[in-house]
Every structure is written in structure tokens, then in C-alpha cells.
Amino acid sequence: MGWGVRRLITSLVIVNKEVTPTRGMLYPRESETREVRSLDGLWNFVTSDEANPTQGVRDKWFSDDLSKVKDVIPMPVPASYNDITTDNTIRDHVGTVWYDRKFFVPKSWAKDQRVWLRFGSVHYEAFVWINGEMVVKHEMGHLPFEAEVTNFVKYGEENRITVMCDNALIQTTVPQGKISEVKKDGGVAIVQTYTFDFFNYAGIHRSVHLYTTPKTFIEEVEVTSDLEDSNSVGHVYYKVKVGGTASNEADSNLQIRVKLRNKESVTVANGTSDGDLKGALEVKNVKPWWPYLMHAEPGYLYQIELFLHTADNTLLDVYRLKVGIRTLTWNNTSFLINGQPVYLRGFGKHEDSDIRGKGLDFALLTRDMNLLKWIGANAYRTSHYPYSEESMQFADENGIMIIDECPSVDTDNYNQALLDKHKSSMEQLIHRDRNHPSVIMWSIANEPRTSPFQADSHFQFVANFTRALDGTRPVTAAIAVPSASDKAAKHLDIICFNRYNGWYSNPGKLDMITTHVVEEAITWNKKHNKPVMIGEYGADTIEGLHLLPAYIWSEEYQNELFSKHFKAFDILRKKEWFIGEFVWNFADFKTAQSITRVGGNKKGVFTRNRQPKATAHLLRKRYFALGRELDRCNLPEDLFLYITDATSTESRGKRETADL
Ligand code: GCB
């Protein structure tokens, strides 16, 4: 418990151990049989002494209000706690912090049902008590966890929830970090370092919900789909797991009745599950799920309604979720959706904003989706960790394709505990996101250090594990190690490489980009005979800095560097196996303090405040031009601003000459 207690375990022999499967975790939704209450809002907050991170546990701070132990301050949930105050000791705090709040549970919830407590995510490790009793702990940021609290809450009375959150990253956490003690004025400081390039924001990052289910309830739903007859007939396959079954209610006595409704709420298919609580639905004249700009009606979603019944026809539980009907296929040269080759054009992003840090913010989510559509992107990678469930739902609705990445970034110093946790992060991610049509690939790491020989088996285990959990999507990772020394890419289905020509290599040299990009992509393809895409390229750019001729950090330089890459991508597009281009980054974002970062990483095409830099306009022209060429999309009217009416100018010129 706590960084002080998590130990570094290194071993020379690393084995492929079983991962305990996640259970439940359906997104909390109301229905005829379920109620949902939010615990978001202002909580009380205290930090612990960095040199004594487990003091609160030993002294049982959870057994009474935190305000009895320390002076509390208000802290919004969801949000990172780091940038809320003006105090750098809170921003840079290493180790444990504590939250608590009071809440009521209605009396009506006491009857014949279960009560659950669910966190969308807490970074990095969370310990949760209700009324002084531990109800759940969870290690791994960016992923949900929950616990049944039926017997822990008081009904019709006030309750207290206490959360201890530990942000410490060590060599066996995902992602990894290091903690050291460094002499400071008047003492010793506990210092957290990490090699990854984003601020280690922490806290209760996503919503906290209480929700009810019936005693016997729909615990898990897995949906897959298929298309046939030139995409005119669709199939939806569903599989349900029931939880809380009483001994007299074996699964075989239960059944799922299913309805599939289209956007107009018309039932287009229905059915009843088999004895294993699974089944298939056929949809005639189906509307497949298409990516944005690939079809006039992108992101088409149906709603599947699942009714859990007993054999004697009693309705026990109802759960609804949106599903998209689509196929994914890939081979050595291409990646296809609904049988059509896809060219991915998008971004690496971050969950990051001023004040909120990595806290869920619907205004930001909506703005980002609007900007993605404005710029004509059709995809993004959830670099470098899973994004909120709400953002995944947004991507489903809008036809934005997602490369879904686990939190393993700069993976290094391979060891057994790291492998176990890395696999667990993939398991939790797939469990959470497997039903999203927007998810088109799993990314098992960003820029792992893949030259050491241990990387070979580590990535073989993680890639095979991922494929075993979900064979319907290809596996990738963003690799930065040169292909000659990399030992992981051979385990992937699609190769993704990150490279900063004209920035980290040959800064300022705009004539040293195009050929390098083309040659490297060809090298990757030759070595592995698999589809290749570029996962990151870009240049730090200070908004409003203009320098002509182009000079690094200026808006002109970002523009020209992008243009040189576009040229390379167009050469590569002629080779079938080059399947996508991803800019680094969608928006400027905060990093650890460093002499190479001016207020954070400035490679955004948008500012941190989500306004366009000059390059956003250039990129928009390219992304829409690609959409036009490849998918025959319509161009927005404001894509090319009026400059001159060449024809009328010409005729006016002639008239003026005639007048002479
Ligand atoms: C990378 C990393 C990304 C960094 C980026 C940069 O290769 O994947 O996390 O932010 O480079 O700007 O240095």
C-alpha cells in the first residue's frame, strides 16, 4: 500500500501468468430497473506528509471526517487536484492525498436490490472506505473500478465516503517512474521523476456514481457485429453474463429477450437468448457504422435493449447500450472497414486542460469533437492512456476511429510485476471498451524501449494476450526505436512509428524531412511486411511567434514542416501498405518542468485553450482534400476563402483595354 510499500521486484525469468479477469463495470445507466446518482461535486481534501505517506492509514483517517485530522480544502470532483490551488506543494505533491464527502442513500434503495459504487478513474492508486470500512482498492489510472456497497451504506441516513489516492510511480507501475530523496533547503525532498512527456496529474479524474441493480442483474454484455451481402444485411451477436444469481435461479432458467432499435426508435430485430445467454440478431437493410467523411451518415448507432427474464416470465433487469454494426479486416497491405480500405488521418491527443488537468470536462470533450470534425480528421489515438468512457461514446456517435492505448508509456526495465500489470491494463481496457464501434485497434504501448532482449518476450506476451482477449481488432504500438534494433514490432499486426524529422533530428532543416520519412516507412514495411502508419510527427510552436524565413518554434516552421511531411505521405500513399498519418499533437499540453518545455509541450495544432494555430488551417485543407480524393466527401464552404474572382478580373481587364 502506498509507494513506500510497493516494491520493485526484478527477476531474470519472466513468465506469462494468468490475469484475473475484470467483472461487471457496465457504464452506469438508468432503466426501468436501475437508478443512478452522481457523487460529483466539491469534496474535502488534504495531503499527507510526503515523508510519511501511510500515516493516514495507520492513524485511521477514514474512521471519521478528514476535517477532524487536518484543515481540509474544497476539491472539485472530477478534476486533477494539481492545478486547482495556487500552492506548488499541492501541484507537485508526491504520494498520498485524501478526499471525503457526505452523501445520502434513499430509504427506497434498501429494498431488494444491490447498491454499487463506481469510479470512472482515479490516478494512480485508490483506496476507498464507506463509513470507515474499506470497500475497494484499485491500481491503475484512467480505468474504472467498482464495488458492491449494499451492506456498507446506511439507508435513509447520511454516509461518508473517504478516498486515499496515491500518485507515486515506480518501476513496477504502469506507467513507470522513479522516486528519490534529494537534499533541499532545510531538509530532504521526495522527488518523483518520469521519462514520459506529460504532467503526472492525479486525483479523482472521472465521475463517481452510486447506482442500483436488481439482486439478479445483467453484469456484463459483449457485442460484436458482422455484415454480409454487400453490407446490406447486418448481424449483431450478443453475450450476457448475469450476476447475483440466487441458488434457485441457475443461468439456464434465465433468458435475455433482446430488441434492436434504430435511430428512430423503430424495432428492427428481436430475439431470445440461448441457454448460455447469447444470441444473434439479423438486420435487413442495415445502416453500417461508417467513419466520419467516409459516408453521408457516419457513426450510425442502433440501441440494443436487453431484458433479463426468469423462465416464468418475471422481468428482472433491463440494460440498454448503443451498438454500431461494422466489420474490420486487415492483411499485409491494408486495413479495411466494411470492406473499404481506410486511410487514417488524425492526431495523438491528451486529456489535458488548464485548471482541470486530466479531469473529465464535458465542455472540453464537446469542443474537441467539434474541432476534430472542423479539421476533417477521422481518427485519433488515446495517447498515452485510456480516455474517458464519455469520450468513447462521443467517438461512436461521430464516426471517429480510435486507436485505444493502454497506459504503458516508455516501457523499460522489464520485470515480472511490470508484465503482469501491463497485461492487466490491457485486460481492463478491453473489458471496458470492447463494445465501442469506434475502437479499431488496440495500442499496447507508446515508445517502449524495445532494443533490450527482454522486450521481445514482454511484447510477445502482451500482444498475444491482447489478441486472445479480442481477435476482432488488430494490435499495434507506437514504436520510436529504429527498426534495426527494435524487438517488438514483429509481434504487432500493424506497425506504427513515431519520428520527429526536422525537430529532434535535424532541427531547422526542412530539406531533411521528406526523404527520411519515406525511407523509414519503407524500411519498416520491408522488415515486417505489414501495414505501416506514422503515429507522431510535429514541431513545438509558440502561438503568435512568426519568423520568416521559417525558424524553429515559429508558426511558419510548423506549417512548412507539416507540408514536407505531407509530401512524404503522398509518396507513401501510392504504396498500398501506408495506412495513416497522425500529427503530434492535437493541442498544447502540460508536462513536467523542463528546460526544453516552455509552459509545457507546444506541438499542438490547437492551443491548450483549443484555438487554432496557423497550421490548423493548412492541416484542415489536407484532411478534407484526402477525404475528397479517397472518400468523395463534400468540402466545407469556408475551406478556401475568397481571394479573387479570376474570371471576372480577367474580363474586366479586357474591357478596360477595349475602352482605351
Ligand atoms: C514522443 C512521445 C510524446 C512526446 C513527443 C514530444 O515521441 O510519444 O509523448 O510528447 O514525443 O513532443 O517529444
GROMACS .gro file of C-alpha atoms and ligand atoms in nm, residues 196-198 350 381 384 409-410 446-447 480 498 500 503-504 536 540 584-585 589 591 597 601 603, ligand 1:
model
   37
  196PHE     CA    1   0.716   1.037  -2.030
  197ASP     CA    2   0.630   1.379  -2.161
  198PHE     CA    3   0.307   1.478  -1.984
  350HIS     CA    4  -0.407   1.415  -2.443
  381ARG     CA    5  -0.500   0.766  -3.071
  384HIS     CA    6  -0.088   0.757  -2.378
  409VAL     CA    7   0.443   0.456  -2.198
  410ASP     CA    8   0.823   0.450  -2.229
  446ASN     CA    9   0.382   0.413  -2.660
  447GLU     CA   10   0.752   0.432  -2.732
  480ALA     CA   11   1.029   0.502  -3.171
  498ASN     CA   12   0.688   0.793  -3.420
  500TYR     CA   13   1.045   1.384  -3.540
  503TRP     CA   14   1.266   1.863  -3.493
  504TYR     CA   15   1.455   1.621  -3.267
  536GLU     CA   16   0.366   1.103  -3.436
  540ASP     CA   17   0.685   2.275  -3.094
  584TRP     CA   18   0.161   1.514  -3.265
  585ASN     CA   19  -0.033   1.680  -3.102
  589PHE     CA   20  -0.041   2.026  -2.309
  591THR     CA   21   0.444   1.845  -1.896
  597ARG     CA   22   0.937   2.282  -2.242
  601ASN     CA   23   0.465   2.077  -2.484
  603LYS     CA   24   0.336   2.078  -3.054
  661GCB     C1   25   0.717   1.145  -2.834
  661GCB     C2   26   0.621   1.095  -2.730
  661GCB     C3   27   0.527   1.202  -2.683
  661GCB     C4   28   0.600   1.335  -2.666
  661GCB     C5   29   0.659   1.374  -2.801
  661GCB     C6   30   0.737   1.504  -2.793
  661GCB     O1   31   0.777   1.071  -2.906
  661GCB     O2   32   0.549   0.982  -2.771
  661GCB     O3   33   0.468   1.163  -2.562
  661GCB     O4   34   0.521   1.436  -2.617
  661GCB     O5   35   0.745   1.274  -2.845
  661GCB     O6   36   0.683   1.608  -2.822
  661GCB     O7   37   0.854   1.498  -2.755
   0.00000   0.00000   0.00000
